[in-house]
Amino acid sequence: MWGVLTDFAAYPEWNPVVTIAEGPVGRIAYVVRPHVSRVVPERELRWRRRMPLVTTEQLFELEAVPGGTKVTHGQEAWGPLVPGEGSRRRERMREKALRDYAPFEAALRERVESSIRP
């Protein structure tokens, strides 16, 4: 799982959301270029997108479990345009961001599963 998640050079082959990446372990890009902000090998990867008035950070936490790896994906956001913590508007913003990343998650799962199939 970690190898696929951090092999940024291969993202264009399988990833429908992020096609280029940049940071300590490689290169990420959208219309706004995110930058890898934290790497804990085999355990955690984060990248940030800085836009006018909003910064978002995607986080991927990996945990070894019997038979594989559990991946927890989340997003944090801050800045003047981000609604206050606990507000319904902020929760809708987070839900939309995670929906936008659903194709990424599905493609990541498929890529990992296809790499371990006999």
CSV table of N, CA and C in Angstrom, one decimal:
chain,number,residue,atom,x,y,z
A,1,MET,N,0.8,-1.2,0.0
A,1,MET,CA,0.0,0.0,0.0
A,1,MET,C,0.9,1.3,0.0
A,2,TRP,N,1.8,1.3,0.9
A,2,TRP,CA,2.7,2.5,1.0
A,2,TRP,C,3.4,2.8,-0.3
A,3,GLY,N,3.9,1.7,-0.9
A,3,GLY,CA,4.6,1.9,-2.2
A,3,GLY,C,3.8,2.5,-3.3
A,4,VAL,N,2.5,2.1,-3.4
A,4,VAL,CA,1.6,2.7,-4.4
A,4,VAL,C,1.3,4.1,-4.0
A,5,LEU,N,1.0,4.3,-2.8
A,5,LEU,CA,0.6,5.7,-2.3
A,5,LEU,C,1.7,6.7,-2.5
A,6,THR,N,2.9,6.3,-2.4
A,6,THR,CA,4.0,7.3,-2.5
A,6,THR,C,4.8,7.2,-3.8
A,7,ASP,N,4.3,6.4,-4.7
A,7,ASP,CA,5.0,6.4,-6.1
A,7,ASP,C,4.3,7.4,-7.0
A,8,PHE,N,4.6,8.7,-6.7
A,8,PHE,CA,4.0,9.8,-7.4
A,8,PHE,C,4.2,9.7,-8.9
A,9,ALA,N,5.3,9.2,-9.3
A,9,ALA,CA,5.6,9.1,-10.8
A,9,ALA,C,4.6,8.3,-11.5
A,10,ALA,N,4.0,7.3,-10.8
A,10,ALA,CA,3.0,6.4,-11.4
A,10,ALA,C,1.6,6.9,-11.3
A,11,TYR,N,1.3,8.0,-10.6
A,11,TYR,CA,0.0,8.5,-10.4
A,11,TYR,C,-0.7,8.7,-11.8
A,12,PRO,N,-0.1,9.2,-12.8
A,12,PRO,CA,-0.9,9.4,-14.1
A,12,PRO,C,-1.4,8.1,-14.7
A,13,GLU,N,-0.8,7.0,-14.3
A,13,GLU,CA,-1.2,5.7,-14.8
A,13,GLU,C,-2.5,5.2,-14.2
A,14,TRP,N,-2.8,5.6,-13.0
A,14,TRP,CA,-4.0,5.0,-12.3
A,14,TRP,C,-4.9,6.0,-11.6
A,15,ASN,N,-4.4,7.2,-11.2
A,15,ASN,CA,-5.1,8.1,-10.3
A,15,ASN,C,-5.9,9.1,-11.1
A,16,PRO,N,-7.2,9.1,-11.0
A,16,PRO,CA,-8.1,10.0,-11.7
A,16,PRO,C,-8.2,11.4,-11.1
A,17,VAL,N,-7.6,11.6,-9.9
A,17,VAL,CA,-7.8,12.9,-9.2
A,17,VAL,C,-6.5,13.6,-9.1
A,18,VAL,N,-5.4,13.0,-8.7
A,18,VAL,CA,-4.1,13.6,-8.5
A,18,VAL,C,-3.2,13.0,-9.6
A,19,THR,N,-2.6,13.9,-10.5
A,19,THR,CA,-1.8,13.4,-11.5
A,19,THR,C,-0.3,13.7,-11.4
A,20,ILE,N,0.0,14.7,-10.6
A,20,ILE,CA,1.4,15.0,-10.3
A,20,ILE,C,1.5,15.4,-8.9
A,21,ALA,N,2.6,15.0,-8.2
A,21,ALA,CA,2.8,15.3,-6.8
A,21,ALA,C,4.2,15.8,-6.5
A,22,GLU,N,4.4,16.6,-5.5
A,22,GLU,CA,5.7,17.2,-5.2
A,22,GLU,C,6.0,17.2,-3.7
A,23,GLY,N,7.1,16.7,-3.3
A,23,GLY,CA,7.5,16.8,-1.9
A,23,GLY,C,8.7,15.9,-1.6
A,24,PRO,N,8.9,15.6,-0.4
A,24,PRO,CA,10.1,14.8,0.0
A,24,PRO,C,10.2,13.4,-0.6
A,25,VAL,N,9.1,12.9,-1.0
A,25,VAL,CA,9.1,11.5,-1.6
A,25,VAL,C,8.7,11.5,-3.1
A,26,GLY,N,8.6,12.7,-3.7
A,26,GLY,CA,8.3,12.7,-5.1
A,26,GLY,C,7.6,13.9,-5.6
A,27,ARG,N,6.9,13.8,-6.8
A,27,ARG,CA,6.1,14.9,-7.3
A,27,ARG,C,4.6,14.6,-7.3
A,28,ILE,N,3.0,15.9,-6.9
A,28,ILE,CA,1.5,15.9,-6.9
A,28,ILE,C,0.9,17.1,-7.6
A,29,ALA,N,-0.2,17.1,-8.5
A,29,ALA,CA,-0.8,18.4,-9.0
A,29,ALA,C,-2.3,18.3,-9.3
A,30,TYR,N,-2.9,19.4,-9.0
A,30,TYR,CA,-4.3,19.7,-9.4
A,30,TYR,C,-4.2,21.0,-10.1
A,31,VAL,N,-5.3,21.7,-10.3
A,31,VAL,CA,-5.2,23.1,-10.8
A,31,VAL,C,-4.4,23.9,-9.8
A,32,VAL,N,-4.5,23.6,-8.5
A,32,VAL,CA,-3.7,24.2,-7.5
A,32,VAL,C,-2.7,23.1,-7.0
A,33,ARG,N,-1.4,23.4,-7.1
A,33,ARG,CA,-0.4,22.4,-6.8
A,33,ARG,C,-0.2,22.1,-5.3
A,34,PRO,N,-0.6,20.9,-4.9
A,34,PRO,CA,-0.4,20.6,-3.4
A,34,PRO,C,1.1,20.2,-3.2
A,35,HIS,N,1.5,20.2,-1.9
A,35,HIS,CA,2.8,19.9,-1.6
A,35,HIS,C,2.8,18.9,-0.4
A,36,VAL,N,3.6,17.8,-0.5
A,36,VAL,CA,3.7,16.9,0.6
A,36,VAL,C,4.1,17.6,1.9
A,37,SER,N,3.4,17.5,2.9
A,37,SER,CA,3.7,18.2,4.2
A,37,SER,C,4.1,17.3,5.3
A,38,ARG,N,3.9,16.0,5.2
A,38,ARG,CA,4.3,15.1,6.3
A,38,ARG,C,4.4,13.7,5.8
A,39,VAL,N,5.5,13.1,6.1
A,39,VAL,CA,5.7,11.7,5.7
A,39,VAL,C,6.2,10.9,7.0
A,40,VAL,N,5.5,9.9,7.3
A,40,VAL,CA,6.0,8.9,8.3
A,40,VAL,C,5.9,7.6,7.6
A,41,PRO,N,7.1,7.1,7.1
A,41,PRO,CA,7.1,5.9,6.3
A,41,PRO,C,6.3,4.8,6.8
A,42,GLU,N,5.5,4.2,5.9
A,42,GLU,CA,4.6,3.1,6.1
A,42,GLU,C,3.4,3.4,7.0
A,43,ARG,N,3.3,4.7,7.5
A,43,ARG,CA,2.2,5.0,8.5
A,43,ARG,C,1.4,6.2,8.1
A,44,GLU,N,2.0,7.3,7.6
A,44,GLU,CA,1.2,8.5,7.4
A,44,GLU,C,1.8,9.4,6.2
A,45,LEU,N,0.9,9.9,5.4
A,45,LEU,CA,1.2,10.8,4.3
A,45,LEU,C,0.2,11.9,4.3
A,46,ARG,N,0.7,13.1,4.2
A,46,ARG,CA,-0.2,14.3,4.1
A,46,ARG,C,0.3,15.2,3.0
A,47,TRP,N,-0.7,15.9,2.3
A,47,TRP,CA,-0.3,17.0,1.4
A,47,TRP,C,-1.2,18.1,1.5
A,48,ARG,N,-0.7,19.3,1.3
A,48,ARG,CA,-1.5,20.6,1.4
A,48,ARG,C,-1.6,21.2,0.1
A,49,ARG,N,-2.8,21.9,0.0
A,49,ARG,CA,-3.1,22.8,-1.1
A,49,ARG,C,-3.3,24.2,-0.5
A,50,ARG,N,-2.5,25.1,-0.9
A,50,ARG,CA,-2.7,26.5,-0.5
A,50,ARG,C,-3.4,27.3,-1.6
A,51,MET,N,-4.5,27.8,-1.3
A,51,MET,CA,-5.3,28.7,-2.2
A,51,MET,C,-5.5,30.0,-1.5
A,52,PRO,N,-5.9,31.0,-2.3
A,52,PRO,CA,-6.3,32.2,-1.6
A,52,PRO,C,-7.4,32.0,-0.5
A,53,LEU,N,-7.1,32.3,0.7
A,53,LEU,CA,-8.0,32.3,1.8
A,53,LEU,C,-8.4,30.9,2.3
A,54,VAL,N,-7.8,29.9,1.7
A,54,VAL,CA,-8.1,28.5,2.2
A,54,VAL,C,-6.9,27.6,2.0
A,55,THR,N,-6.6,26.8,3.0
A,55,THR,CA,-5.6,25.8,2.9
A,55,THR,C,-6.2,24.5,3.3
A,56,THR,N,-6.0,23.5,2.5
A,56,THR,CA,-6.5,22.1,2.8
A,56,THR,C,-5.4,21.2,2.9
A,57,GLU,N,-5.6,20.1,3.8
A,57,GLU,CA,-4.6,19.1,3.9
A,57,GLU,C,-5.3,17.7,3.8
A,58,GLN,N,-4.9,16.9,2.9
A,58,GLN,CA,-5.4,15.6,2.8
A,58,GLN,C,-4.5,14.7,3.6
A,59,LEU,N,-5.0,13.8,4.4
A,59,LEU,CA,-4.2,12.9,5.2
A,59,LEU,C,-4.6,11.5,4.9
A,60,PHE,N,-3.6,10.6,4.9
A,60,PHE,CA,-3.7,9.2,4.7
A,60,PHE,C,-2.9,8.5,5.9
A,61,GLU,N,-3.7,7.8,6.7
A,61,GLU,CA,-3.0,7.1,7.8
A,61,GLU,C,-3.2,5.6,7.5
A,62,LEU,N,-2.1,4.9,7.6
A,62,LEU,CA,-2.0,3.5,7.3
A,62,LEU,C,-1.8,2.7,8.6
A,63,GLU,N,-2.5,1.6,8.7
A,63,GLU,CA,-2.4,0.7,9.9
A,63,GLU,C,-2.3,-0.7,9.5
A,64,ALA,N,-1.3,-1.4,9.9
A,64,ALA,CA,-1.2,-2.9,9.5
A,64,ALA,C,-2.3,-3.6,10.3
A,65,VAL,N,-3.1,-4.4,9.6
A,65,VAL,CA,-4.1,-5.2,10.2
A,65,VAL,C,-4.0,-6.6,9.6
A,66,PRO,N,-4.5,-7.7,10.3
A,66,PRO,CA,-4.4,-9.0,9.7
A,66,PRO,C,-4.9,-9.1,8.3
A,67,GLY,N,-4.1,-9.5,7.4
A,67,GLY,CA,-4.5,-9.7,6.0
A,67,GLY,C,-4.3,-8.4,5.1
A,68,GLY,N,-3.7,-7.4,5.7
A,68,GLY,CA,-3.6,-6.2,4.8
A,68,GLY,C,-3.3,-4.9,5.6
A,69,THR,N,-3.8,-3.8,5.0
A,69,THR,CA,-3.5,-2.5,5.6
A,69,THR,C,-4.9,-1.7,5.6
A,70,LYS,N,-5.1,-1.1,6.7
A,70,LYS,CA,-6.3,-0.3,6.9
A,70,LYS,C,-5.8,1.2,6.5
A,71,VAL,N,-6.6,1.8,5.6
A,71,VAL,CA,-6.2,3.2,5.2
A,71,VAL,C,-7.4,4.1,5.7
A,72,THR,N,-7.0,5.1,6.5
A,72,THR,CA,-7.9,6.2,6.9
A,72,THR,C,-7.6,7.4,6.1
A,73,HIS,N,-8.6,8.0,5.4
A,73,HIS,CA,-8.4,9.2,4.6
A,73,HIS,C,-9.2,10.3,5.2
A,74,GLY,N,-8.6,11.4,5.4
A,74,GLY,CA,-9.4,12.6,5.9
A,74,GLY,C,-8.9,13.9,5.3
A,75,GLN,N,-9.6,14.9,5.7
A,75,GLN,CA,-9.2,16.3,5.2
A,75,GLN,C,-9.3,17.3,6.4
A,76,GLU,N,-8.4,18.2,6.4
A,76,GLU,CA,-8.5,19.3,7.3
A,76,GLU,C,-8.4,20.6,6.5
A,77,ALA,N,-9.1,21.6,7.0
A,77,ALA,CA,-9.0,22.9,6.2
A,77,ALA,C,-9.0,24.0,7.2
A,78,TRP,N,-8.3,25.1,6.8
A,78,TRP,CA,-8.3,26.3,7.6
A,78,TRP,C,-8.1,27.5,6.8
A,79,GLY,N,-8.4,28.7,7.3
A,79,GLY,CA,-8.3,29.9,6.6
A,79,GLY,C,-9.6,30.7,6.8
A,80,PRO,N,-9.6,32.0,6.3
A,80,PRO,CA,-10.7,32.9,6.5
A,80,PRO,C,-12.1,32.4,5.9
A,81,LEU,N,-12.0,31.6,4.8
A,81,LEU,CA,-13.2,31.1,4.2
A,81,LEU,C,-13.7,29.8,4.8
A,82,VAL,N,-13.0,29.3,5.7
A,82,VAL,CA,-13.4,28.0,6.3
A,82,VAL,C,-14.4,28.2,7.4
A,83,PRO,N,-15.6,27.6,7.4
A,83,PRO,CA,-16.5,27.8,8.5
A,83,PRO,C,-16.0,27.3,9.8
A,84,GLY,N,-16.5,27.8,10.9
A,84,GLY,CA,-16.1,27.4,12.2
A,84,GLY,C,-16.2,25.9,12.5
A,85,GLU,N,-15.3,25.4,13.3
A,85,GLU,CA,-15.3,24.0,13.7
A,85,GLU,C,-16.7,23.6,14.3
A,86,GLY,N,-17.2,22.5,13.9
A,86,GLY,CA,-18.5,22.0,14.5
A,86,GLY,C,-19.7,22.6,13.7
A,87,SER,N,-19.5,23.5,12.8
A,87,SER,CA,-20.7,24.0,12.0
A,87,SER,C,-21.1,23.0,10.9
A,88,ARG,N,-22.4,23.1,10.6
A,88,ARG,CA,-22.9,22.2,9.6
A,88,ARG,C,-22.2,22.5,8.2
A,89,ARG,N,-22.0,23.8,8.0
A,89,ARG,CA,-21.4,24.2,6.7
A,89,ARG,C,-20.0,23.6,6.6
A,90,ARG,N,-19.2,23.6,7.7
A,90,ARG,CA,-17.9,23.0,7.6
A,90,ARG,C,-18.0,21.5,7.4
A,91,GLU,N,-18.9,20.9,8.0
A,91,GLU,CA,-19.1,19.4,7.8
A,91,GLU,C,-19.4,19.1,6.4
A,92,ARG,N,-20.3,19.9,5.7
A,92,ARG,CA,-20.6,19.7,4.3
A,92,ARG,C,-19.4,19.9,3.4
A,93,MET,N,-18.6,20.9,3.8
A,93,MET,CA,-17.4,21.2,3.0
A,93,MET,C,-16.5,19.9,3.1
A,94,ARG,N,-16.3,19.4,4.3
A,94,ARG,CA,-15.5,18.2,4.5
A,94,ARG,C,-16.0,17.0,3.7
A,95,GLU,N,-17.4,16.8,3.8
A,95,GLU,CA,-18.0,15.7,3.1
A,95,GLU,C,-17.8,15.8,1.6
A,96,LYS,N,-17.9,17.0,1.0
A,96,LYS,CA,-17.7,17.2,-0.4
A,96,LYS,C,-16.3,16.9,-0.8
A,97,ALA,N,-15.4,17.3,0.0
A,97,ALA,CA,-14.0,17.0,-0.3
A,97,ALA,C,-13.7,15.5,-0.4
A,98,LEU,N,-14.3,14.8,0.6
A,98,LEU,CA,-14.0,13.4,0.6
A,98,LEU,C,-14.8,12.7,-0.5
A,99,ARG,N,-15.9,13.2,-0.9
A,99,ARG,CA,-16.6,12.6,-2.1
A,99,ARG,C,-15.8,12.9,-3.3
A,100,ASP,N,-15.2,14.1,-3.4
A,100,ASP,CA,-14.3,14.4,-4.6
A,100,ASP,C,-13.1,13.4,-4.6
A,101,TYR,N,-12.7,12.9,-3.5
A,101,TYR,CA,-11.5,12.0,-3.4
A,101,TYR,C,-12.0,10.5,-3.6
A,102,ALA,N,-13.3,10.2,-3.6
A,102,ALA,CA,-13.7,8.8,-3.7
A,102,ALA,C,-13.1,8.1,-4.9
A,103,PRO,N,-13.0,8.7,-6.1
A,103,PRO,CA,-12.4,8.0,-7.2
A,103,PRO,C,-10.9,7.7,-7.0
A,104,PHE,N,-10.2,8.6,-6.2
A,104,PHE,CA,-8.8,8.4,-5.8
A,104,PHE,C,-8.8,7.1,-5.0
A,105,GLU,N,-9.6,7.1,-3.9
A,105,GLU,CA,-9.6,5.9,-3.0
A,105,GLU,C,-9.9,4.6,-3.7
A,106,ALA,N,-10.9,4.6,-4.6
A,106,ALA,CA,-11.2,3.4,-5.4
A,106,ALA,C,-10.1,3.0,-6.3
A,107,ALA,N,-9.5,3.9,-7.0
A,107,ALA,CA,-8.3,3.6,-7.9
A,107,ALA,C,-7.1,3.1,-7.1
A,108,LEU,N,-6.9,3.7,-5.9
A,108,LEU,CA,-5.8,3.3,-5.0
A,108,LEU,C,-6.0,1.8,-4.6
A,109,ARG,N,-7.2,1.5,-4.2
A,109,ARG,CA,-7.6,0.1,-3.8
A,109,ARG,C,-7.4,-0.8,-4.9
A,110,GLU,N,-7.9,-0.5,-6.1
A,110,GLU,CA,-7.7,-1.3,-7.3
A,110,GLU,C,-6.2,-1.5,-7.6
A,111,ARG,N,-5.5,-0.4,-7.6
A,111,ARG,CA,-4.0,-0.5,-7.9
A,111,ARG,C,-3.3,-1.5,-7.0
A,112,VAL,N,-3.6,-1.3,-5.7
A,112,VAL,CA,-2.9,-2.2,-4.7
A,112,VAL,C,-3.4,-3.6,-4.9
A,113,GLU,N,-4.7,-3.9,-5.0
A,113,GLU,CA,-5.2,-5.2,-5.2
A,113,GLU,C,-4.6,-5.9,-6.5
A,114,SER,N,-4.5,-5.1,-7.5
A,114,SER,CA,-4.0,-5.7,-8.8
A,114,SER,C,-2.5,-6.0,-8.7
A,115,SER,N,-1.8,-5.3,-7.8
A,115,SER,CA,-0.4,-5.5,-7.7
A,115,SER,C,-0.1,-6.8,-6.9
A,116,ILE,N,-1.1,-7.2,-6.1
A,116,ILE,CA,-0.8,-8.4,-5.3
A,116,ILE,C,-1.6,-9.7,-5.8
A,117,ARG,N,-2.3,-9.5,-6.9
A,117,ARG,CA,-3.0,-10.7,-7.4
A,117,ARG,C,-2.0,-11.6,-8.1
A,118,PRO,N,-2.2,-12.9,-8.0
A,118,PRO,CA,-1.3,-13.8,-8.7
A,118,PRO,C,-1.4,-13.8,-10.2
